[in-house]
PDB file of C-alpha atoms in Angstrom:
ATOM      1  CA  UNK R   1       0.000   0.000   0.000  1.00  0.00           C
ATOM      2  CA  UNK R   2       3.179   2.452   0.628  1.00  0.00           C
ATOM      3  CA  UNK R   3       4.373   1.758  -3.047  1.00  0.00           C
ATOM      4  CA  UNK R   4       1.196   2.607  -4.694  1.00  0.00           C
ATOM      5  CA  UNK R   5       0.973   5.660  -2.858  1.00  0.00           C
ATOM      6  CA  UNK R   6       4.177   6.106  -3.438  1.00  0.00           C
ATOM      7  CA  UNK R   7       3.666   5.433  -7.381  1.00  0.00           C
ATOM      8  CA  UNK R   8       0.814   7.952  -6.930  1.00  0.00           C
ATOM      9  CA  UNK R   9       2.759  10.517  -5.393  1.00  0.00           C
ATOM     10  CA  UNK R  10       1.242  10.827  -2.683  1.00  0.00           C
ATOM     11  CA  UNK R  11       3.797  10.858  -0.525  1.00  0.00           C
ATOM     12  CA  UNK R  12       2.509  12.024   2.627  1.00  0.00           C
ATOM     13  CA  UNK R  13      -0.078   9.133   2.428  1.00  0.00           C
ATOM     14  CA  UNK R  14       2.829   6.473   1.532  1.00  0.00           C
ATOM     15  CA  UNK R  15       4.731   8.261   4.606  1.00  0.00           C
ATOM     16  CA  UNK R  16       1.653   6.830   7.339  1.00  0.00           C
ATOM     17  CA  UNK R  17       1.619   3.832   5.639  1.00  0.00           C
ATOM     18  CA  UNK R  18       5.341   3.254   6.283  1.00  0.00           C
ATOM     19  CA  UNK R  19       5.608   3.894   9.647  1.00  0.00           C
ATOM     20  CA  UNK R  20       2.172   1.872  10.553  1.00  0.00           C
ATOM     21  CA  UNK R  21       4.037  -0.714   9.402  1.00  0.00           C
ATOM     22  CA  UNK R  22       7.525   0.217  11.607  1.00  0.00           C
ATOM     23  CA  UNK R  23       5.367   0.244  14.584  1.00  0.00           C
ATOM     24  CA  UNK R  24       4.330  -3.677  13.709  1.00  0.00           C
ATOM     25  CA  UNK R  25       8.039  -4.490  13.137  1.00  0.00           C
ATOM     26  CA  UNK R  26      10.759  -2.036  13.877  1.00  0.00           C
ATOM     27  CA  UNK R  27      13.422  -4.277  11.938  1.00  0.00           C
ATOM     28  CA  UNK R  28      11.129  -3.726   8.651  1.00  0.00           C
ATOM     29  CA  UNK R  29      14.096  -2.527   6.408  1.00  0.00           C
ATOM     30  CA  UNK R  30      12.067  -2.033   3.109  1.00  0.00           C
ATOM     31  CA  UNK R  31      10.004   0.187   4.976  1.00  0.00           C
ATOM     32  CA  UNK R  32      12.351   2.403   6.335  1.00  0.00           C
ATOM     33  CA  UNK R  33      14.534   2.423   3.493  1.00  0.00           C
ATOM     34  CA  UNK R  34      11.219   4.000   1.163  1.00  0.00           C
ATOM     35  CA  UNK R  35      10.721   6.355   4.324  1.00  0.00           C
ATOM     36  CA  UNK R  36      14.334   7.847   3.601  1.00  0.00           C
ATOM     37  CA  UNK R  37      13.207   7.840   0.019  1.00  0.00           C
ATOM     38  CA  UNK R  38      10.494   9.857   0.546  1.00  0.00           C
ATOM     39  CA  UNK R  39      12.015  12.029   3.341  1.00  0.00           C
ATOM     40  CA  UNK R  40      14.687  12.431   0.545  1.00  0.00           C
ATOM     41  CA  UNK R  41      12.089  13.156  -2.148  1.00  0.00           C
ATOM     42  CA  UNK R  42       9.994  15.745   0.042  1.00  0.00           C
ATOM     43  CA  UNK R  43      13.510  17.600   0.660  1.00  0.00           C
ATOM     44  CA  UNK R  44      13.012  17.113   4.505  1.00  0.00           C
ATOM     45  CA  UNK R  45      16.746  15.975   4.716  1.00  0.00           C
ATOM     46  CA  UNK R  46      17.436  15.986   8.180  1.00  0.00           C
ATOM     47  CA  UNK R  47      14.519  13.211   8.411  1.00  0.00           C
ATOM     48  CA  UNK R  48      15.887  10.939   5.973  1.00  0.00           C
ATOM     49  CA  UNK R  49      19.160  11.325   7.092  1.00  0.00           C
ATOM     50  CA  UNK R  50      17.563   9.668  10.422  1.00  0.00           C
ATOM     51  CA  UNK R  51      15.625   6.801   8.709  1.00  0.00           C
ATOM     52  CA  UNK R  52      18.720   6.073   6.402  1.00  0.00           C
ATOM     53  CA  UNK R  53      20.856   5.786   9.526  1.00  0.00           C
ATOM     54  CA  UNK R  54      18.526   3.098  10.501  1.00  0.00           C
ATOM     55  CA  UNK R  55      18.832   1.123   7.421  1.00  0.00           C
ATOM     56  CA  UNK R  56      22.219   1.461   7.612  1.00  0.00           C
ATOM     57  CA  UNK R  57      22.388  -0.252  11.047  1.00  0.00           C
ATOM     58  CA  UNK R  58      19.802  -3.225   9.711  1.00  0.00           C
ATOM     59  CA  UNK R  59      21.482  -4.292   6.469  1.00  0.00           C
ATOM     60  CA  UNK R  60      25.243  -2.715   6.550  1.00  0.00           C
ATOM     61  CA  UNK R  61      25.545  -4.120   3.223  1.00  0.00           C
ATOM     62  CA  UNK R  62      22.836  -2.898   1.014  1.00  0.00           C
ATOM     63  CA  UNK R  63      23.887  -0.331  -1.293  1.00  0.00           C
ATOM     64  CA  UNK R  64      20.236   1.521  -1.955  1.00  0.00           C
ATOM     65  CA  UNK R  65      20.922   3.087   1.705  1.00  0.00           C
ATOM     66  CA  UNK R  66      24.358   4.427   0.762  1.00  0.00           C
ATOM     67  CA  UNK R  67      22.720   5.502  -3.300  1.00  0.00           C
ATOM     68  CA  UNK R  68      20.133   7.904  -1.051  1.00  0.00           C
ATOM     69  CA  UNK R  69      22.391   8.959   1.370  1.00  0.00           C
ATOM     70  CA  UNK R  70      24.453  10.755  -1.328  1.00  0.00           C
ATOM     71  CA  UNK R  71      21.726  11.937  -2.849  1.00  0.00           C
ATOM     72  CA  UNK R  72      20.291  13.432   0.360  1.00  0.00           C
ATOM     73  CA  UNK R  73      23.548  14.869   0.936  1.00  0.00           C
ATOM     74  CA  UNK R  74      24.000  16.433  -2.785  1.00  0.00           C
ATOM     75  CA  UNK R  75      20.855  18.081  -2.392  1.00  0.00           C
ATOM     76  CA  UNK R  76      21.668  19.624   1.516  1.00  0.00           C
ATOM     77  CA  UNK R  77      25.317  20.857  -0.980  1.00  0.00           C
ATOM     78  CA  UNK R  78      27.165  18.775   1.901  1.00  0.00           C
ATOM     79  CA  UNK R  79      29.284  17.460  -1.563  1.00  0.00           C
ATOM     80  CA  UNK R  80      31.871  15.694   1.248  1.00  0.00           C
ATOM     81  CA  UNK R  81      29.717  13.828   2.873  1.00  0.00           C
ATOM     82  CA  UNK R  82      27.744  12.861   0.354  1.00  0.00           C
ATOM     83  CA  UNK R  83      31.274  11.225  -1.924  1.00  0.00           C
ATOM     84  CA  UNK R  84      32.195   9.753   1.615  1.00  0.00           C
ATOM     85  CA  UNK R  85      28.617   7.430   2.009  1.00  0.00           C
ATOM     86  CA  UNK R  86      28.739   7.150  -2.126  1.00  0.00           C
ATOM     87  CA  UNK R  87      32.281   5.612  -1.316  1.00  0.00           C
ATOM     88  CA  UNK R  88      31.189   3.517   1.462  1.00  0.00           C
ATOM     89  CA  UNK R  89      28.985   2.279  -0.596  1.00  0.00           C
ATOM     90  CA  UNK R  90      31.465   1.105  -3.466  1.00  0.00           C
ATOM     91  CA  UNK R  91      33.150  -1.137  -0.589  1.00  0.00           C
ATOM     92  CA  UNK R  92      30.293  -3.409  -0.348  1.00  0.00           C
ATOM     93  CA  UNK R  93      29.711  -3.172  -4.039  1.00  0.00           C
ATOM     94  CA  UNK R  94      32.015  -2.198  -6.615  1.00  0.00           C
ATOM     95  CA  UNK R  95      30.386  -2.895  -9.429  1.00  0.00           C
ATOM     96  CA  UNK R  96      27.322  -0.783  -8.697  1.00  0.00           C
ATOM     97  CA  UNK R  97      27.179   1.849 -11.586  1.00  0.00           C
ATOM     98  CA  UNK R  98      24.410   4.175 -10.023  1.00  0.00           C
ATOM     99  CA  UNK R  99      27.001   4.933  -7.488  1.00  0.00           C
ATOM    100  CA  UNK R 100      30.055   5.536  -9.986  1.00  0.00           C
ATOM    101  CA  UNK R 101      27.621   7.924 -11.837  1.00  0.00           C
ATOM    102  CA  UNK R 102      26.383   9.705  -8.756  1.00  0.00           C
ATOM    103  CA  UNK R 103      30.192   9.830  -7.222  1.00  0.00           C
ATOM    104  CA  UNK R 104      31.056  11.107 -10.553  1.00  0.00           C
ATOM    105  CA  UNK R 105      28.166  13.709 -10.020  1.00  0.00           C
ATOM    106  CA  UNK R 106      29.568  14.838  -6.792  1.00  0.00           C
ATOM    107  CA  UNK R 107      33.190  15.452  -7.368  1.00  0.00           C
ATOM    108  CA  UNK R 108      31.805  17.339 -10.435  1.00  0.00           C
ATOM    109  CA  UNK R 109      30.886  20.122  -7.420  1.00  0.00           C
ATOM    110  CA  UNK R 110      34.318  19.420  -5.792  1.00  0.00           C
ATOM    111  CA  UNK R 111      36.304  20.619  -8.869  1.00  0.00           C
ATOM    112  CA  UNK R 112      37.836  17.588  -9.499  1.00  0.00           C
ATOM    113  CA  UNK R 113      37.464  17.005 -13.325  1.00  0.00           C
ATOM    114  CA  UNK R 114      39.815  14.303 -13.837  1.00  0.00           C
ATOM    115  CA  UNK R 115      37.524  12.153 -10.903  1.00  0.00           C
ATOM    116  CA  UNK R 116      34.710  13.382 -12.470  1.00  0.00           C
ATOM    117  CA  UNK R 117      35.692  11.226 -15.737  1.00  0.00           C
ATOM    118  CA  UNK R 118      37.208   8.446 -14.157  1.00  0.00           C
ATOM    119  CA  UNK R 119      33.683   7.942 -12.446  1.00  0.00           C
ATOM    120  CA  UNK R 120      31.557   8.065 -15.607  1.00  0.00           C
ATOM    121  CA  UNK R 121      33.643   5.876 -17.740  1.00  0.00           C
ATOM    122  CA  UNK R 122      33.324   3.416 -14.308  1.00  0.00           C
ATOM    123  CA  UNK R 123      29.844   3.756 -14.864  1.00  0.00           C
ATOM    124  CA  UNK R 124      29.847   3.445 -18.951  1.00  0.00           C
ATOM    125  CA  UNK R 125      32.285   0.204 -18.755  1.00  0.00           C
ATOM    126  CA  UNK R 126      29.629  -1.260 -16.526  1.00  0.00           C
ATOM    127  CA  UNK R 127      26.449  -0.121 -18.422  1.00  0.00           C
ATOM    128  CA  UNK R 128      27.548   0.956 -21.508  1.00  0.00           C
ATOM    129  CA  UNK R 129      23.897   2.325 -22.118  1.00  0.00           C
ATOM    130  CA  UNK R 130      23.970   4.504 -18.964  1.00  0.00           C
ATOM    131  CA  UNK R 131      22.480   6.932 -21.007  1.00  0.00           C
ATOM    132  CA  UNK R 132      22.482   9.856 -17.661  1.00  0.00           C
ATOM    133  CA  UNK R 133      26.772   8.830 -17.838  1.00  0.00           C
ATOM    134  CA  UNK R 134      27.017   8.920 -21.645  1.00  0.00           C
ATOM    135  CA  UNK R 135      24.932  12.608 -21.338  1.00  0.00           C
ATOM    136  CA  UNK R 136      27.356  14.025 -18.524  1.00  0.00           C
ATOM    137  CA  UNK R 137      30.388  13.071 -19.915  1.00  0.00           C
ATOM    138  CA  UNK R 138      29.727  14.553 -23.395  1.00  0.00           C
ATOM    139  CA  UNK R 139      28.355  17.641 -22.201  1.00  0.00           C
ATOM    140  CA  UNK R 140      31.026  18.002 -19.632  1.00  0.00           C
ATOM    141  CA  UNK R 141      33.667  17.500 -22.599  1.00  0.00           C
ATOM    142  CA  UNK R 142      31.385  20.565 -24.682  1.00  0.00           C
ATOM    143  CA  UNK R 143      31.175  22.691 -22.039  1.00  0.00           C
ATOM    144  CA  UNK R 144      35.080  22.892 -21.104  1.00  0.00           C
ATOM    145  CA  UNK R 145      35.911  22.828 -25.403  1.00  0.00           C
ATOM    146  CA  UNK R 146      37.809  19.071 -24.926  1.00  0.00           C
ATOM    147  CA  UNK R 147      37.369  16.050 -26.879  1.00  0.00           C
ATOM    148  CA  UNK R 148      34.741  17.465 -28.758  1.00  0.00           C
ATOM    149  CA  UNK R 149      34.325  14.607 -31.732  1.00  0.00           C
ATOM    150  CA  UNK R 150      34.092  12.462 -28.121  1.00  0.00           C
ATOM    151  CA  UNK R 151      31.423  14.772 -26.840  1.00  0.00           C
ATOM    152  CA  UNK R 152      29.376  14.282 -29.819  1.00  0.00           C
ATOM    153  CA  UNK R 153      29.665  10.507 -30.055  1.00  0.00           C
ATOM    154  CA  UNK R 154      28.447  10.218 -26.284  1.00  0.00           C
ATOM    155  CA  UNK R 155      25.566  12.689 -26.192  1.00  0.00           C
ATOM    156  CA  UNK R 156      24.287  11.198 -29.700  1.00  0.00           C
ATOM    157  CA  UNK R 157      24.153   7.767 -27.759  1.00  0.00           C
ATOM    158  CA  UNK R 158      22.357   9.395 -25.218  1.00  0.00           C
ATOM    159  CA  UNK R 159      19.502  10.857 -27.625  1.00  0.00           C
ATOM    160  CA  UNK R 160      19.708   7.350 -29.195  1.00  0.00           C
ATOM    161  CA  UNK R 161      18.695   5.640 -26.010  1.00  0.00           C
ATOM    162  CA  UNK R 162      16.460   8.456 -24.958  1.00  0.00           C
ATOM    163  CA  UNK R 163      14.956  10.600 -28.145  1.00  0.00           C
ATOM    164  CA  UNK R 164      12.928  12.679 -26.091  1.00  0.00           C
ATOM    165  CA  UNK R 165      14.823  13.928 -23.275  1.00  0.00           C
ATOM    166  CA  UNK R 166      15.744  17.770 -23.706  1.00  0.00           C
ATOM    167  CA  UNK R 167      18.300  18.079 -21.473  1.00  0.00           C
ATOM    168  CA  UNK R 168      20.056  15.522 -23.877  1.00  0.00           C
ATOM    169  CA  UNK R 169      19.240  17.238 -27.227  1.00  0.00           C
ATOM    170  CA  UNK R 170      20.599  20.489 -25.620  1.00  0.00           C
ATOM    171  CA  UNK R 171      23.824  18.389 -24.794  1.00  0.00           C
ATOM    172  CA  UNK R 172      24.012  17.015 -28.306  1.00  0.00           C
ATOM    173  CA  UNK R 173      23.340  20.602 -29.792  1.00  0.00           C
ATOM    174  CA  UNK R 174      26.218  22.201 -27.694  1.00  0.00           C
ATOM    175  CA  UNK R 175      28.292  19.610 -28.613  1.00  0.00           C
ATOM    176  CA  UNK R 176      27.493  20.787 -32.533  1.00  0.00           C
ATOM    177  CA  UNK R 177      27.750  24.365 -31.966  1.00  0.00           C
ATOM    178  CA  UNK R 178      31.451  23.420 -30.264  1.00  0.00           C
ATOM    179  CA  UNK R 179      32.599  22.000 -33.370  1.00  0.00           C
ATOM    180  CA  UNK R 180      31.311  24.947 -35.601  1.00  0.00           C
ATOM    181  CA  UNK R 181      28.113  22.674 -36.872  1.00  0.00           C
ATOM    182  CA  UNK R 182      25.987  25.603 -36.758  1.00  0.00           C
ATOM    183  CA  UNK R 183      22.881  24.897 -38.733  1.00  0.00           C
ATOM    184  CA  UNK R 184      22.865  21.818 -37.231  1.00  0.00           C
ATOM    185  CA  UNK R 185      23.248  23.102 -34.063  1.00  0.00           C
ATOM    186  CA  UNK R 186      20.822  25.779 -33.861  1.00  0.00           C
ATOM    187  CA  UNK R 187      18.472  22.919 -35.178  1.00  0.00           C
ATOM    188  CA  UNK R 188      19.103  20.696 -32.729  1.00  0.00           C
ATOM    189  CA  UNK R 189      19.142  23.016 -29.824  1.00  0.00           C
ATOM    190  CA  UNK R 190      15.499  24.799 -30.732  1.00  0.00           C
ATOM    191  CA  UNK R 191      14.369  21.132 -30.710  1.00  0.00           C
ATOM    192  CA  UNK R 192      15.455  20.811 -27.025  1.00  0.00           C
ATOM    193  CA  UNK R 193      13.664  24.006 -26.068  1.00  0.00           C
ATOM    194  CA  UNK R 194       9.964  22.335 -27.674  1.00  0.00           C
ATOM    195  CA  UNK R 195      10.647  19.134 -25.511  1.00  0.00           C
ATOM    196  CA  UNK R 196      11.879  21.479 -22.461  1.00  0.00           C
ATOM    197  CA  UNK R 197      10.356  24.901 -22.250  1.00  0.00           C
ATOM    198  CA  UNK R 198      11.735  26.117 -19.280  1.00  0.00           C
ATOM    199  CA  UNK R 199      15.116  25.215 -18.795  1.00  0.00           C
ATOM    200  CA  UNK R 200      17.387  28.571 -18.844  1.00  0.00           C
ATOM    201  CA  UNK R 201      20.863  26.443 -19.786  1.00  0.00           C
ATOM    202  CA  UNK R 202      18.878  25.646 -23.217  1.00  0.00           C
ATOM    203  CA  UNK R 203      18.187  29.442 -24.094  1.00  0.00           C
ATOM    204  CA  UNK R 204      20.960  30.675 -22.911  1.00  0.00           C
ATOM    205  CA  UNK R 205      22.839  28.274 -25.324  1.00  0.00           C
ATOM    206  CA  UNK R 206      20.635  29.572 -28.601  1.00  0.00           C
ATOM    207  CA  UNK R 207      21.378  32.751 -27.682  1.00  0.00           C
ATOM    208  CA  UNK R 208      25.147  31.863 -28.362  1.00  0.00           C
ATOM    209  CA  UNK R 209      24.320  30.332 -32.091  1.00  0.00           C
ATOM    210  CA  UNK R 210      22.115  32.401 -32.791  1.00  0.00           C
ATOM    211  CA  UNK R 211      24.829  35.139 -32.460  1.00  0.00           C
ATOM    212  CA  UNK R 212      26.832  33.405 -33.808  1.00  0.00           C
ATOM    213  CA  UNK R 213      24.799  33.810 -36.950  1.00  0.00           C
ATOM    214  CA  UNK R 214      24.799  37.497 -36.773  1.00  0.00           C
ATOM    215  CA  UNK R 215      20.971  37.017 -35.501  1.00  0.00           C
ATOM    216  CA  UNK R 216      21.403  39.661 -32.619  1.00  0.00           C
ATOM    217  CA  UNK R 217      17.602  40.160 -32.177  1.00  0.00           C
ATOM    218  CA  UNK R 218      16.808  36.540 -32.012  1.00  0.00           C
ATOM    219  CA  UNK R 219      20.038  36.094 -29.772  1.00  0.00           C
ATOM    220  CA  UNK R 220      19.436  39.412 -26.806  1.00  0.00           C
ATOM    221  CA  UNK R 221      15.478  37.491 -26.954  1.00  0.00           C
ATOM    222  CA  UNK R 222      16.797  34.290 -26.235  1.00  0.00           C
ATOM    223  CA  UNK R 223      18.896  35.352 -23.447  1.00  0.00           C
ATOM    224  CA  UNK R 224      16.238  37.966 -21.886  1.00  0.00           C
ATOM    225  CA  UNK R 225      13.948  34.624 -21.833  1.00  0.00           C
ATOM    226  CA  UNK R 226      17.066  32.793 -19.755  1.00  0.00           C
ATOM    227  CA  UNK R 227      17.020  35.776 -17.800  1.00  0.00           C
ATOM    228  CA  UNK R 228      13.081  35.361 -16.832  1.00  0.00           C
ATOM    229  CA  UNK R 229      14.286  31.938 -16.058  1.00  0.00           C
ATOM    230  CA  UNK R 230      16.536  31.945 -14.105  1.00  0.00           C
ATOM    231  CA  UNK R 231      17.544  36.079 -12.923  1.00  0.00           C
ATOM    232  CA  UNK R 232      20.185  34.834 -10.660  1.00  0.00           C
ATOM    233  CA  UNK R 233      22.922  34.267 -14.060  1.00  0.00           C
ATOM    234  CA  UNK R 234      25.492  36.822 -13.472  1.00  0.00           C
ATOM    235  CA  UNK R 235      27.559  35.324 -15.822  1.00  0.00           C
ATOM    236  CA  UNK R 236      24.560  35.526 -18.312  1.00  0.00           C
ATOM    237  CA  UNK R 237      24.064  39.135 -17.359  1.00  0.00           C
ATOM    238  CA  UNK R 238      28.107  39.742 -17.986  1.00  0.00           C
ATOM    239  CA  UNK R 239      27.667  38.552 -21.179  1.00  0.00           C
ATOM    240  CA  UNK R 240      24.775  40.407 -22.592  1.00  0.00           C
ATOM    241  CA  UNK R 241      26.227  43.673 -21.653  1.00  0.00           C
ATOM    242  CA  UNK R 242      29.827  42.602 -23.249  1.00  0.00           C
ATOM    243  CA  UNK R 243      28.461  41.765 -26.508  1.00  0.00           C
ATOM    244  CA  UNK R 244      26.307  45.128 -26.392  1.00  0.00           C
ATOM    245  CA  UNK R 245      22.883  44.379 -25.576  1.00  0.00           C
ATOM    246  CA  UNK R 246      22.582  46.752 -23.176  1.00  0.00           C
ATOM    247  CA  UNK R 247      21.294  46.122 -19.581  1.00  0.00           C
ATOM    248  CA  UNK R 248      19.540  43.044 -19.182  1.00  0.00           C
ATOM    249  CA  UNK R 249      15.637  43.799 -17.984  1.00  0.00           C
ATOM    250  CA  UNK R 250      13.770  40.260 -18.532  1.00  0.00           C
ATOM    251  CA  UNK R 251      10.106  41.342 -18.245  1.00  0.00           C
ATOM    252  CA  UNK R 252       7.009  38.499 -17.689  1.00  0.00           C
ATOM    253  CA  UNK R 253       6.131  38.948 -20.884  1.00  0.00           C
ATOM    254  CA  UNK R 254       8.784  38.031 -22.842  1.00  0.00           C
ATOM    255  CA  UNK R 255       7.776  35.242 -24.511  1.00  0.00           C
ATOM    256  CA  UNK R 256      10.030  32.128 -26.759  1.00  0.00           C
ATOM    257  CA  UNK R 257       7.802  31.682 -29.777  1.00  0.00           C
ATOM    258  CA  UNK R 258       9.798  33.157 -32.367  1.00  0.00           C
ATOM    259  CA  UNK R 259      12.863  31.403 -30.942  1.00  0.00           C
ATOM    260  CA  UNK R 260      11.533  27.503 -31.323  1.00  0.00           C
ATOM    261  CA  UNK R 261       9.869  26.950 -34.852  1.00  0.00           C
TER     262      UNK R 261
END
């Protein structure tokens, strides 16, 4: 009854229904392993922190504990603690690719590139169709202007395994616009922003192809809409004045229409 209301979303329901069934047997693991899930999902960290603990102490050796722990760590931005439990977690199971990609994930916000790529091609030699992995480590390659041919081969495996996923196409289009594939690129990346509407990342990228085309309108519209998105981009904001677009004022209604075909 906790998994469908978990299934259902309704998580406060699925919560109850968990700990009715601690209070019949304490030593339930499955049960308090979903109630860290939740906790985790509901962002009440400190909680699932507790009810992970517990797990911990019932089944030392499953992994799943150690998978949320990190996870409940990334999100709390405690990056140290959350690559020590991913790492305790590798001791019991090696082999466990969710927790290569997710350690990967982690030293990514530790600075620590080279870790960052030893982790995902962990991951990729043990599920070569990790298509989250093969999506990281491509874009990562795009974004910093390395391996580039690389980058495209791995975020084209991910839109292979996963044709509608934005965040992917946008990967796969940055990838194109890194090796000067600009028609292509622009293509690609105005088909990420249909599938994903509201992602900033995605229109701040078109705004750099479409200036890159000389399209300056289409480009300071692009970046305004980022701007709505997501106001907190100083970089963003650095850039639109550099390139002489004035001073960026995203208003509610600036709109993406003319941007995605």
């Amino acid at each position: 009854l906790g998994l469908l209301y978990e299934e259902m979303k309704e998580y406060d329901k699925a919560i109850e229904t968990y700990q009715a069934n601690v209070k019949i047997d304490p030593t339930f693991f499955e049960s308090i392993l979903h109630l860290g899930f939740v906790s985790y999902r509901l962002k009440r960290n400190e909680e699932a922190i507790s009810y992970l603990e517990q797990a911990v102490k019932l089944n030392p050796k499953r992994t799943e504990s150690y998978l949320l722990f990190g996870l409940t760590y990334f999100q709390m931005e405690d990056y140290q603690n959350a690559k020590a439990k991913l790492e305790e977690g590798l001791t019991h199971d090696p082999s466990n690719a969710e927790l290569h990609f997710n350690l990967g994930t982690t030293w990514d916000k530790l600075n620590r590139f080279d870790e960052v790529v030893r982790e995902m091609e962990r991951t990729l030699a043990l599920d070569p169709e990790h298509a989250d992995a093969l999506n990281y480590l491509g874009y990562s390659y795009a974004d910093r202007g390395v391996k580039i041919e690389e980058a495209l081969d791995l975020t084209k495996r991910a839109v292979a395994l996963k044709p509608q996923n934005g965040y992917y196409v946008d990967s796969l289009g940055w990838a194109l616009y890194k090796l000067g594939r600009v028609d292509e690129a622009l293509e690609t990346m105005q088909r990420a922003a249909a599938l994903v509407s509201d992602d900033p990342v995605i229109y701040e990228h078109l705004g750099e192809i479409f200036l890159l085309r000389d399209e300056r309108d289409k480009a300071r519209e692009a970046w305004l809409h980022s701007l709505q998105l997501d106001s907190k981009n100083e970089t963003l904001k650095k850039r639109f004045r550099e390139v002489g677009f004035g001073e960026p004022i995203p208003t509610v209604s600036q709109q993406s229409s003319t941007l995605v075909p």
